[in-house]
mmCIF file of C-alpha atoms and ligand atoms in Angstrom:
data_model
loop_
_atom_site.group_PDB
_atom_site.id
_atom_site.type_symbol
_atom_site.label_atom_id
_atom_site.label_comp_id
_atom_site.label_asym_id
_atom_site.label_seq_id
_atom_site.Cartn_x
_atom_site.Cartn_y
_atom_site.Cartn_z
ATOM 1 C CA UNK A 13 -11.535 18.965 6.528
ATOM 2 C CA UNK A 14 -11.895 22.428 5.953
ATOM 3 C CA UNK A 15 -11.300 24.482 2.806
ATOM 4 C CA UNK A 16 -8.255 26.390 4.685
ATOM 5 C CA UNK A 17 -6.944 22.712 5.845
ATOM 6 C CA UNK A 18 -6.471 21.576 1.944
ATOM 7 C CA UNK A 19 -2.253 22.040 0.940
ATOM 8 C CA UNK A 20 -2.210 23.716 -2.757
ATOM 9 C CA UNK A 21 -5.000 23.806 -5.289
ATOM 10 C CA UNK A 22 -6.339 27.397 -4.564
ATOM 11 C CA UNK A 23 -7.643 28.219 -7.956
ATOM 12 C CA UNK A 24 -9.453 24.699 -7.935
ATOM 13 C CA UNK A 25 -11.233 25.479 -4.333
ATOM 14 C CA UNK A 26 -11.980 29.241 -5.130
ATOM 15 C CA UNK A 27 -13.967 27.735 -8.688
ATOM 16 C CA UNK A 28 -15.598 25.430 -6.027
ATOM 17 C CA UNK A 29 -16.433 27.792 -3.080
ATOM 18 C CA UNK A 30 -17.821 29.821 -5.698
ATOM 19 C CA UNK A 31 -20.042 26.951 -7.144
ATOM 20 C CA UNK A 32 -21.666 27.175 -3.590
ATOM 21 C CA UNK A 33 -22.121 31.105 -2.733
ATOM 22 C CA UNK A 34 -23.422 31.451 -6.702
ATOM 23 C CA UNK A 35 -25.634 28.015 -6.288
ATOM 24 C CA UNK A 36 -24.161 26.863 -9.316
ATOM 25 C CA UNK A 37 -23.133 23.655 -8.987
ATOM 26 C CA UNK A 38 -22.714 21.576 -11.494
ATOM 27 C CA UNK A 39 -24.315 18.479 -11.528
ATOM 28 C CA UNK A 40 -21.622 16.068 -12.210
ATOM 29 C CA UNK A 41 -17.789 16.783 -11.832
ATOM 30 C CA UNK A 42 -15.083 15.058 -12.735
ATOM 31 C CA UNK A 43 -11.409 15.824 -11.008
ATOM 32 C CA UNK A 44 -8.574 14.488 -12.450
ATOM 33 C CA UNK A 45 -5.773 14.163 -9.874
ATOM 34 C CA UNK A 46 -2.481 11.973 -9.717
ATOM 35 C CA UNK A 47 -2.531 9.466 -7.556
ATOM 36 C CA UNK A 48 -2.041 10.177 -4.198
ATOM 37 C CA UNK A 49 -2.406 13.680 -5.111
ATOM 38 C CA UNK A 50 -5.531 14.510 -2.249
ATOM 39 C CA UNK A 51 -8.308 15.226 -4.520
ATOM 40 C CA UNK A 52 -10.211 13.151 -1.333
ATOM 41 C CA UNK A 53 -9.134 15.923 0.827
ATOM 42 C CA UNK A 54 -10.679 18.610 -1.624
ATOM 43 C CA UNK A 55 -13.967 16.675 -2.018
ATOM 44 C CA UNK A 56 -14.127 16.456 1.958
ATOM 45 C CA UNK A 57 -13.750 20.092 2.465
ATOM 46 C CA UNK A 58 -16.344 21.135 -0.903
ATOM 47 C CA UNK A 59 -19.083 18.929 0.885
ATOM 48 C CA UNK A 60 -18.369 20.450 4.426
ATOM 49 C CA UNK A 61 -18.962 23.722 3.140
ATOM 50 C CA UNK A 62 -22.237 22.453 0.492
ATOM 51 C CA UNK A 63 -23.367 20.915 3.801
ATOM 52 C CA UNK A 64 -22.430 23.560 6.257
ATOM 53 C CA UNK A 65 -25.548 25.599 8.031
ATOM 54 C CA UNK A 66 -23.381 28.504 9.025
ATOM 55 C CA UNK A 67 -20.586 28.885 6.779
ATOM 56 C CA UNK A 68 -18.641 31.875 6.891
ATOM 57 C CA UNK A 69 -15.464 33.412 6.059
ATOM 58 C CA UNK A 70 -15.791 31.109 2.817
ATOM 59 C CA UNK A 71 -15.254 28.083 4.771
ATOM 60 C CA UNK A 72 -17.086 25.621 6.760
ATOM 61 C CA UNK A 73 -18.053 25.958 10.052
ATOM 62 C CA UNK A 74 -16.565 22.917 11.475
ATOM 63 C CA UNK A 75 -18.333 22.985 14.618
ATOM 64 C CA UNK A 76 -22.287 22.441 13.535
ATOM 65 C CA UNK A 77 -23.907 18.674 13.007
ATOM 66 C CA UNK A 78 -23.781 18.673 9.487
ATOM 67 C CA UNK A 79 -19.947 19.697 9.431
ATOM 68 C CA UNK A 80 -19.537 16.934 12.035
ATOM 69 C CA UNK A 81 -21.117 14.121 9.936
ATOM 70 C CA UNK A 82 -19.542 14.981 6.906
ATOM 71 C CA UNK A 83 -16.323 14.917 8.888
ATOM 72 C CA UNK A 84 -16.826 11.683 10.002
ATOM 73 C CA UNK A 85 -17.861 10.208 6.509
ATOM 74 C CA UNK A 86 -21.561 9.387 8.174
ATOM 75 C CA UNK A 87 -23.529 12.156 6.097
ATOM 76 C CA UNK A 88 -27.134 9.822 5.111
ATOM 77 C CA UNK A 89 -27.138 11.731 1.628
ATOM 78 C CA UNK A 90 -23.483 11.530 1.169
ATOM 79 C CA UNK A 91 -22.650 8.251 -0.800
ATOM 80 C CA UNK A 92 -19.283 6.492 -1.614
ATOM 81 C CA UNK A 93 -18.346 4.466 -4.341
ATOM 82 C CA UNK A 94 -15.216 2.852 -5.041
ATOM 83 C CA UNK A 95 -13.665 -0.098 -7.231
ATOM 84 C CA UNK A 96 -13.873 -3.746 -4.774
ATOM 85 C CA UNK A 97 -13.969 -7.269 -5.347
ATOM 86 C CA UNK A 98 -14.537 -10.534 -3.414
ATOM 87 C CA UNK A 99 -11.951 -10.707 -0.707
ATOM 88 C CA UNK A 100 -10.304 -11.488 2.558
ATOM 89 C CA UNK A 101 -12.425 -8.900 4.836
ATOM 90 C CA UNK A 102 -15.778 -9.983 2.593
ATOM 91 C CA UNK A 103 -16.356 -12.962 1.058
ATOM 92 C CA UNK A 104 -19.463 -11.926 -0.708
ATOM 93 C CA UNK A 105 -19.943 -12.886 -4.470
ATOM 94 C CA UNK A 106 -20.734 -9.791 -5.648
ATOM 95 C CA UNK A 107 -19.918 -6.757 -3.295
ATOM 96 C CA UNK A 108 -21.002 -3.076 -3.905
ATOM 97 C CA UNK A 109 -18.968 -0.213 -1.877
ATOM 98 C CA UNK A 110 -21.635 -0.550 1.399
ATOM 99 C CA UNK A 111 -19.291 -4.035 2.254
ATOM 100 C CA UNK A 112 -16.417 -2.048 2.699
ATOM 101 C CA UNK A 113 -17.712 1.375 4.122
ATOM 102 C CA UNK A 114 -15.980 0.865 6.974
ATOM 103 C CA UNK A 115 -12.712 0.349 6.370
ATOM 104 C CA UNK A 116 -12.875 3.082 3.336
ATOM 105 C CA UNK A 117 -14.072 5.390 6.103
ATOM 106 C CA UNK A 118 -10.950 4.649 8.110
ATOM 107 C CA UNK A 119 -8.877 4.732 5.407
ATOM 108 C CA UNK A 120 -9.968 8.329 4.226
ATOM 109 C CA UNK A 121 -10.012 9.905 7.676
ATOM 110 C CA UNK A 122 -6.520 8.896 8.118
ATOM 111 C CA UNK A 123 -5.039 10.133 5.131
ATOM 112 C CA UNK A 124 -7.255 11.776 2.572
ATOM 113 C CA UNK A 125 -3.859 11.983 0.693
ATOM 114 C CA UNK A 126 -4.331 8.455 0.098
ATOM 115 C CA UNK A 127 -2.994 6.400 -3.189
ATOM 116 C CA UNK A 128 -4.581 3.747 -5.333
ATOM 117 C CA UNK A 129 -2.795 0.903 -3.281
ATOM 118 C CA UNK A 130 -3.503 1.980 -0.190
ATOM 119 C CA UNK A 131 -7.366 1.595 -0.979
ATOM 120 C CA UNK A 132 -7.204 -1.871 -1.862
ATOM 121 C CA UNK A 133 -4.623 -2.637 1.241
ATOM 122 C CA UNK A 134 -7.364 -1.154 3.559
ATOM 123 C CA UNK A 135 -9.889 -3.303 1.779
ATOM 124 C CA UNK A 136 -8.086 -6.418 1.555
ATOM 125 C CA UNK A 137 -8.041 -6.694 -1.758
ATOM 126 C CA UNK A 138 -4.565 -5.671 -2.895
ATOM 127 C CA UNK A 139 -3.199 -7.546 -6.329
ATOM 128 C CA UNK A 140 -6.964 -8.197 -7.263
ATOM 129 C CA UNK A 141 -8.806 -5.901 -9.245
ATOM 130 C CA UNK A 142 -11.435 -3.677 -8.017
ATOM 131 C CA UNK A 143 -14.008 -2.748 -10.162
ATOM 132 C CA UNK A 144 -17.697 -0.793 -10.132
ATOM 133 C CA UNK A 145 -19.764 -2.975 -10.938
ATOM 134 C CA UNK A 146 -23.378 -3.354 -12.106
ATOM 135 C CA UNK A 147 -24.549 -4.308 -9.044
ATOM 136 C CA UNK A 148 -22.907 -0.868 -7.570
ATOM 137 C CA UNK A 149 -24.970 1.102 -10.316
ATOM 138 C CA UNK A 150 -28.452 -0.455 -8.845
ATOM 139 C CA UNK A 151 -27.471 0.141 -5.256
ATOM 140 C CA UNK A 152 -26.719 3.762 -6.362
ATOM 141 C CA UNK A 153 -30.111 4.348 -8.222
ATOM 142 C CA UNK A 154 -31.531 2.860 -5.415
ATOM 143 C CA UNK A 155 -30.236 4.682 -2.879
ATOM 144 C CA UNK A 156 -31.238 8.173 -5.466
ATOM 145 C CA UNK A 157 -34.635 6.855 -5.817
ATOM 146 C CA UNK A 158 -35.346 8.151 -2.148
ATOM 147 C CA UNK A 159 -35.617 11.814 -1.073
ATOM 148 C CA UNK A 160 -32.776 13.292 0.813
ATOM 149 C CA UNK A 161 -33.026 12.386 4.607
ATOM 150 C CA UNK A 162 -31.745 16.368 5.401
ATOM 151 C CA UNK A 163 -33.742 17.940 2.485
ATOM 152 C CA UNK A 164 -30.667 19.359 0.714
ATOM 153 C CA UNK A 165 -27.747 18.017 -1.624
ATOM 154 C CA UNK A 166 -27.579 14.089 -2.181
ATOM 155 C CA UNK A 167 -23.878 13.622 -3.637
ATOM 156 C CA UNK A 168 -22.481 10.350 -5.004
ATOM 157 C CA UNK A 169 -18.762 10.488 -4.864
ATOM 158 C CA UNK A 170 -16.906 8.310 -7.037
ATOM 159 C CA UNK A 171 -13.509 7.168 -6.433
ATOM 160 C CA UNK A 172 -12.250 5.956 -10.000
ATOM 161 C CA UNK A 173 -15.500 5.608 -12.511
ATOM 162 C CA UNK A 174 -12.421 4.310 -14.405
ATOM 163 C CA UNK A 175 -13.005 0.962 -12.767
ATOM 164 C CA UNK A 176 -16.899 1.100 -13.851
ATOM 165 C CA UNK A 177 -18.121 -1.461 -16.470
ATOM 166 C CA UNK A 178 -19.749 -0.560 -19.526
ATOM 167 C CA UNK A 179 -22.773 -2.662 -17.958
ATOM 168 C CA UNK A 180 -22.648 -0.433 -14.789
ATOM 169 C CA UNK A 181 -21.804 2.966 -16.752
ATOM 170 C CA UNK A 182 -25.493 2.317 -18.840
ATOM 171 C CA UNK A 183 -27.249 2.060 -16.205
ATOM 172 C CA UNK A 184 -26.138 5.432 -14.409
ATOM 173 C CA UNK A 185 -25.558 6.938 -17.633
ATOM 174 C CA UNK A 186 -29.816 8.470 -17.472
ATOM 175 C CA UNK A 187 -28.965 9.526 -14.311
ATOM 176 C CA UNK A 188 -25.766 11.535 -14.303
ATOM 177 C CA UNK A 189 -27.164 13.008 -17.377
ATOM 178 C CA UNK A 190 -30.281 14.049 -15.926
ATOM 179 C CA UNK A 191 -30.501 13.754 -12.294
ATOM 180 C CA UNK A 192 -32.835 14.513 -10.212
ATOM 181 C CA UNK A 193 -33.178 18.005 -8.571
ATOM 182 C CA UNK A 194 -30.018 18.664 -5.931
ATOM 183 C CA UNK A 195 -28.505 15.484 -6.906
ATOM 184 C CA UNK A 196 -24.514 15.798 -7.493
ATOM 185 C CA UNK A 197 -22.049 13.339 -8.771
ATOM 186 C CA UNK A 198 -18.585 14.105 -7.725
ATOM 187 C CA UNK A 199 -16.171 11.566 -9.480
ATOM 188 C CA UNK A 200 -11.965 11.767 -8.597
ATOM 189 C CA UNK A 201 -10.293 9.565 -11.920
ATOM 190 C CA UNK A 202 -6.613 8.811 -12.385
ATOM 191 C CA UNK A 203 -6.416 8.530 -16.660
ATOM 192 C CA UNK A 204 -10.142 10.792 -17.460
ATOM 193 C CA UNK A 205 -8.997 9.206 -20.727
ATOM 194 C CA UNK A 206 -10.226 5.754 -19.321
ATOM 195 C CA UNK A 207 -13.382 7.222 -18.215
ATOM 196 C CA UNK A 208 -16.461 5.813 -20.282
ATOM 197 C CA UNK A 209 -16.951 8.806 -22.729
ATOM 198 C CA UNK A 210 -20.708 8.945 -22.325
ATOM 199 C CA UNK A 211 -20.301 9.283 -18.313
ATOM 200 C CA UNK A 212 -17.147 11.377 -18.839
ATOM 201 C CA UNK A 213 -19.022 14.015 -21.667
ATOM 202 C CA UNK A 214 -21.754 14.833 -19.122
ATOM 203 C CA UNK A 215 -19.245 15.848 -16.555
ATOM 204 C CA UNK A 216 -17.183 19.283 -15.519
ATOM 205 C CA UNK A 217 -13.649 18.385 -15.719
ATOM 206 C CA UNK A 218 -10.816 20.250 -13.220
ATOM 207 C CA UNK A 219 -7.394 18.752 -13.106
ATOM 208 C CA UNK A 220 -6.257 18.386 -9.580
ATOM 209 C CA UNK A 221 -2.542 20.421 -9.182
ATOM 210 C CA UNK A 222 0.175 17.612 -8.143
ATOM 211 C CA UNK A 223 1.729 19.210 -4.734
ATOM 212 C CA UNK A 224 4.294 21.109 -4.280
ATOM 213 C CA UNK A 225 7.465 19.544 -3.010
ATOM 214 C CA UNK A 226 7.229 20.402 0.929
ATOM 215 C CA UNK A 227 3.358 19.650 0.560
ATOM 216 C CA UNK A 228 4.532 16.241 -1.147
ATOM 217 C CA UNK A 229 6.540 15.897 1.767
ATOM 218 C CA UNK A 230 4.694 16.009 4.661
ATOM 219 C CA UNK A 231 1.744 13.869 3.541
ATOM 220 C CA UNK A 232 4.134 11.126 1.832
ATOM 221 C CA UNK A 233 7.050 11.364 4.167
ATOM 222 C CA UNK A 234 7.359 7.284 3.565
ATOM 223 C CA UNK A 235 8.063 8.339 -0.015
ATOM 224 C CA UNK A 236 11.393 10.502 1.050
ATOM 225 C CA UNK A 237 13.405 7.297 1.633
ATOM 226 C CA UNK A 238 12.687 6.268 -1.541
ATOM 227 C CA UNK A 239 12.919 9.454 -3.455
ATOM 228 C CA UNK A 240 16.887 9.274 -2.537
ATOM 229 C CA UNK A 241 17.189 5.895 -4.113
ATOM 230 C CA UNK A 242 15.239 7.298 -6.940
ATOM 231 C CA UNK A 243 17.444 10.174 -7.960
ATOM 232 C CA UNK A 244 20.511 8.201 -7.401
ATOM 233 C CA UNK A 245 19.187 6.018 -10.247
ATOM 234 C CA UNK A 246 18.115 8.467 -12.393
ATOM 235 C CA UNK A 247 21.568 10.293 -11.850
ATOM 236 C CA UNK A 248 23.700 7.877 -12.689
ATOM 237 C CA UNK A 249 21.406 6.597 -15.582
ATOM 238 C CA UNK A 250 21.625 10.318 -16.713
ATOM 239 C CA UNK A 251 24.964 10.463 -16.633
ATOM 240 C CA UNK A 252 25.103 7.225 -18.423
ATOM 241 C CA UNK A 253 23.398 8.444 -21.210
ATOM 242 C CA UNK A 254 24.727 11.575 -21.527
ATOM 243 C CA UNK A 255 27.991 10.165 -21.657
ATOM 244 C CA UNK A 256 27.335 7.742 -24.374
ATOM 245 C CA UNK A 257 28.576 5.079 -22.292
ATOM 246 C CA UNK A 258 26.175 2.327 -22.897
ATOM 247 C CA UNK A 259 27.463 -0.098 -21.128
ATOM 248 C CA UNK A 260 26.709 1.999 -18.025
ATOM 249 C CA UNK A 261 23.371 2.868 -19.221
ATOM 250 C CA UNK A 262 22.304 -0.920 -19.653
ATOM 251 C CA UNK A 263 23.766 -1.808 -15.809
ATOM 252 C CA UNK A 264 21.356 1.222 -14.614
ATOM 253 C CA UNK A 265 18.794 -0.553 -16.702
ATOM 254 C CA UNK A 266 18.986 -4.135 -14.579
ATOM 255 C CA UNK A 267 19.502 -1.807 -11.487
ATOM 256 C CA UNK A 268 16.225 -0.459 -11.779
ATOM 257 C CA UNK A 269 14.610 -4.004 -12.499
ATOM 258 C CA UNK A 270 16.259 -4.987 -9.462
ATOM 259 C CA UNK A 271 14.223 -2.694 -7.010
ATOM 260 C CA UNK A 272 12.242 -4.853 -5.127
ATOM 261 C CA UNK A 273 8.804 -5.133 -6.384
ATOM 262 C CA UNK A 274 7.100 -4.034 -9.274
ATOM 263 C CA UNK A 275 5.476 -1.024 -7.340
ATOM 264 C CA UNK A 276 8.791 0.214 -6.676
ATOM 265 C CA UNK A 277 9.714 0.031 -10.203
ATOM 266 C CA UNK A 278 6.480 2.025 -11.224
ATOM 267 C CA UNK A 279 7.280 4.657 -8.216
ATOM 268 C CA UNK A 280 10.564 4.707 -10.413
ATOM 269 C CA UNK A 281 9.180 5.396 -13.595
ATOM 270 C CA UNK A 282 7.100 8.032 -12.074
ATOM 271 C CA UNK A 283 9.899 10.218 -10.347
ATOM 272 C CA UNK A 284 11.652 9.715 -13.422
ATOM 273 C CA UNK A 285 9.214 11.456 -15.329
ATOM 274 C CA UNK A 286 8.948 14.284 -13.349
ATOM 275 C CA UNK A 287 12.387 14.516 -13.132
ATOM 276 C CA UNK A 288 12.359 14.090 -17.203
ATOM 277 C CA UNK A 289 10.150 17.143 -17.037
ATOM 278 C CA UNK A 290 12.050 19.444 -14.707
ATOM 279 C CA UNK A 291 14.634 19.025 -17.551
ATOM 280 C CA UNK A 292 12.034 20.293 -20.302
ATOM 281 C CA UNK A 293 11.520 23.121 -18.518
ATOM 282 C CA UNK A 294 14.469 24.434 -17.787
ATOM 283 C CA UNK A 295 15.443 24.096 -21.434
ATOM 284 C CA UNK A 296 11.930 25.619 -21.692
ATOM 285 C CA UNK A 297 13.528 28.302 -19.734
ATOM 286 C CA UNK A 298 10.339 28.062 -16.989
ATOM 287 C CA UNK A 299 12.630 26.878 -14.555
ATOM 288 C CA UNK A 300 10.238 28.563 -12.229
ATOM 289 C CA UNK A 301 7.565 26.329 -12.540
ATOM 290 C CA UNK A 302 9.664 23.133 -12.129
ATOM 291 C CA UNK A 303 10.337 21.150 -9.130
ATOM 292 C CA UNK A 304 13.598 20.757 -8.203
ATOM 293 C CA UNK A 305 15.470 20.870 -4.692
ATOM 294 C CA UNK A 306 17.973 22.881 -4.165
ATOM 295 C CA UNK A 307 20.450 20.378 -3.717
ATOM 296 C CA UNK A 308 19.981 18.727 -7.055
ATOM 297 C CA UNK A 309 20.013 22.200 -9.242
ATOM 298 C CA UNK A 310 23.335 21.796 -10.897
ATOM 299 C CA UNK A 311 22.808 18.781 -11.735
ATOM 300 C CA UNK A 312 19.261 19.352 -13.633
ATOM 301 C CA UNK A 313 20.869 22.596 -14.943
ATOM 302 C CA UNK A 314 23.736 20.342 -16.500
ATOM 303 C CA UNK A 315 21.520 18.105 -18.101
ATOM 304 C CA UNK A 316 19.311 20.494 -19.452
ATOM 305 C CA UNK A 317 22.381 21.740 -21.168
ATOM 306 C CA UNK A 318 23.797 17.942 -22.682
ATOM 307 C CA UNK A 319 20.329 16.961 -23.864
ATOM 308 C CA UNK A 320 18.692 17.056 -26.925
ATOM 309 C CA UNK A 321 16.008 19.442 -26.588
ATOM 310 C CA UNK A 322 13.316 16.748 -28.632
ATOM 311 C CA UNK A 323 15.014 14.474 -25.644
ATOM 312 C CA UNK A 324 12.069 15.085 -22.589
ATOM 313 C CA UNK A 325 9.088 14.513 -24.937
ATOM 314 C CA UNK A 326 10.417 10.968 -26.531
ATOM 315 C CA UNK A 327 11.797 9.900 -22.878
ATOM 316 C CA UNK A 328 8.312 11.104 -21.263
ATOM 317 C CA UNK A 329 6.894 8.669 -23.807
ATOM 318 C CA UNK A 330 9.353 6.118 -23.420
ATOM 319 C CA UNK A 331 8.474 6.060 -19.558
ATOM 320 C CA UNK A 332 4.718 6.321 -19.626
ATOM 321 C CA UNK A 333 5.038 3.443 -22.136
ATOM 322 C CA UNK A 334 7.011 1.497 -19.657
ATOM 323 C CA UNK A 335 4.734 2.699 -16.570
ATOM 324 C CA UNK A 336 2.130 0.474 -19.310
ATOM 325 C CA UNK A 337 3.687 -2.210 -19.763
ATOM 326 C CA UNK A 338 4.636 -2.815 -16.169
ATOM 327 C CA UNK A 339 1.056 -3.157 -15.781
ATOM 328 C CA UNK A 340 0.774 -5.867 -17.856
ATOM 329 C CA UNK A 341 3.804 -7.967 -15.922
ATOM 330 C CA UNK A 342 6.077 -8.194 -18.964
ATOM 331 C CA UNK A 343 9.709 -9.083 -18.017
ATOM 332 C CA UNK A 344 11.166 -6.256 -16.038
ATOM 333 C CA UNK A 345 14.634 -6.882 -17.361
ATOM 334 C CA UNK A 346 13.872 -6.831 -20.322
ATOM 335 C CA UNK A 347 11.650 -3.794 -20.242
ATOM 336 C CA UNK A 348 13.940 -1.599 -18.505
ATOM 337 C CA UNK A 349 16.610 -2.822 -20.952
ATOM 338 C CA UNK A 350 14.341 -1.834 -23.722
ATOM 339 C CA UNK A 351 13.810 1.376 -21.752
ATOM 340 C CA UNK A 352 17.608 2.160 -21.552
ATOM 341 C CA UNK A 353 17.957 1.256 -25.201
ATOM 342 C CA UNK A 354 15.289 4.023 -26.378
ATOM 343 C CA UNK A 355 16.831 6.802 -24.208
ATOM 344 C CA UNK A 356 19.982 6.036 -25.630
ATOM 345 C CA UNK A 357 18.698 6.457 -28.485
ATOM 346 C CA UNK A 358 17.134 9.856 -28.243
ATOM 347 C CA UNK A 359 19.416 12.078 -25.651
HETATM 348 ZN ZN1 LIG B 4 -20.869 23.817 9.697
#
């Protein structure tokens, strides 16, 4: 992955590109992407140019040995951590990252624009949950307690220090906040709010851009099938509302806690916020920066109009509290119900 490969996020790899020509990196990053949103892909194509021996153009080289191993996820002073847990591909009591290298490898080079679920599909551990554990933090300080097989960078990525116990956060804590020379922690988190403060204070935040539609598009295209069913949905529960017909509004309600699992239901929620926010900005009158197809402008346009304009900012709530509770496997009826009920409420 090269720096010219990466869809959208310019600013983000020009601050990064020049980390490199100025030799100011910092030690410990922390990028804060959606999910599915290809911070991976960004990290790939940062250490492929840190790595690089003859960069140029202000990109990587692609073609010499160190390009070529961190290509192929096999750098020695690259290391990868990300939440696992005892499963069906290994049984061991208490795994660290190194048990599931490989198919975390395969997973990545496939689709750096991977999301959440996908990791723990590839690993075999999907409906468990992953974690970083303490035994992850030794094998990590272990691993740093050597010198650098190629005599440059050592980099720790990690994939969701969300997941990382307080037990495991201690004992790394010394050394993201004082590691040793040309020693660089590169973390990708989905809620930095969930990030252990003391690991998350020591770090250089940079918020990963969602994509663009068309970008969106051609690294999700399973997500296009569903993005129809989506803004149907959202449609008629919009026009629901709007119309004060609340009948209508509760029947979209059980519709959406009929979609088929509870992953569905959170894609849901999701689309619906962004959709909730391409209304805000419109009555924002920044229709410019929202995201909405051509297709489907009349329709945003006419809601932008029959809403409140305090409307986005309670339903963005209202969602994001629902995207919660789904978590927690409360009673999807009666959520969405409750759901419905608030927007009513507030349009
Ligand atoms: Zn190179």
């Amino acid at each position: 992955m090269r720096f010219s490969e990466v869809r959208g996020n310019r600013s983000v790899i020009d601050a990064l590109r020049g980390m490199v020509d100025s030799g100011r990196i910092p030690h410990a990053m922390l990028l804060h992407e959606d999910d599915g949103g290809g911070a991976m892909a960004i990290v790939q194509a940062f250490l492929g140019y840190l790595y690089c021996a003859s960069r140029h153009d202000g990109d990587s080289c692609a073609s010499c040995p160190a390009c070529n191993r961190v290509a192929k996820m096999i750098h020695p002073d690259i290391h990868y951590v990300f939440p696992v847990t005892t499963g069906s591909k290994v049984g061991t009591d208490k795994p660290t990252s190194d048990n599931y290298l490989t198919w975390w490898r395969e997973l990545v080079l496939r689709d750096p624009y991977f999301f959440e679920n996908d990791v723990y599909a590839a690993l075999g551990i999907e409906g468990k949950s992953g974690n970083i554990a303490v035994q992850e933090a030794k094998s990590i300080l272990s691993k740093l307690s050597l010198a650098g097989m190629e005599g440059g960078y050592r980099t720790v990525v990690i994939y969701l220090p969300e997941k990382m116990n307080v037990q495991a956060a201690n004992s790394l804590l010394k050394m993201v906040e004082e590691p040793p020379e040309n020693t660089l922690f590169v973390m990708i988190t989905h809620a930095p709010e969930k990030v252990l403060k003391t690991i998350a204070s020591r770090c250089l935040f940079m918020r990963i851009l969602p994509l663009g539609r068309a970008d969106r598009d051609a690294v999700h295209p399973d997500e296009n099938s569903d993005d129809q069913v989506f803004m149907d949905l959202f449609s008629d529960l919009m026009n629901a509302l709007t119309g004060k017909d609340f009948l209508s509004s509760l029947e979209c309600g059980e519709a959406i806690a009929s979609l088929d699992s509870r992953e569905k239901q959170k894609s849901f929620c999701k689309f619906a916020g962004g959709a909730v926010r391409n209304i805000f900005l419109l009555q924002q009158g920044m229709s410019s920066i929202a995201d909405i197809p051509q297709q489907y402008a009349d329709f945003y346009t006419t809601m932008a109009g029959k809403c409140r304009k305090t409307f986005p900012r309670a339903a963005m709530t209202n969602i994001d509290r629902a995207l919660t509770l789904l978590e927690r496997n409360v009673n999807q009826k009666i959520l969405f119900t409750d759901l419905v009920d608030r927007l009513y409420t507030s349009i």
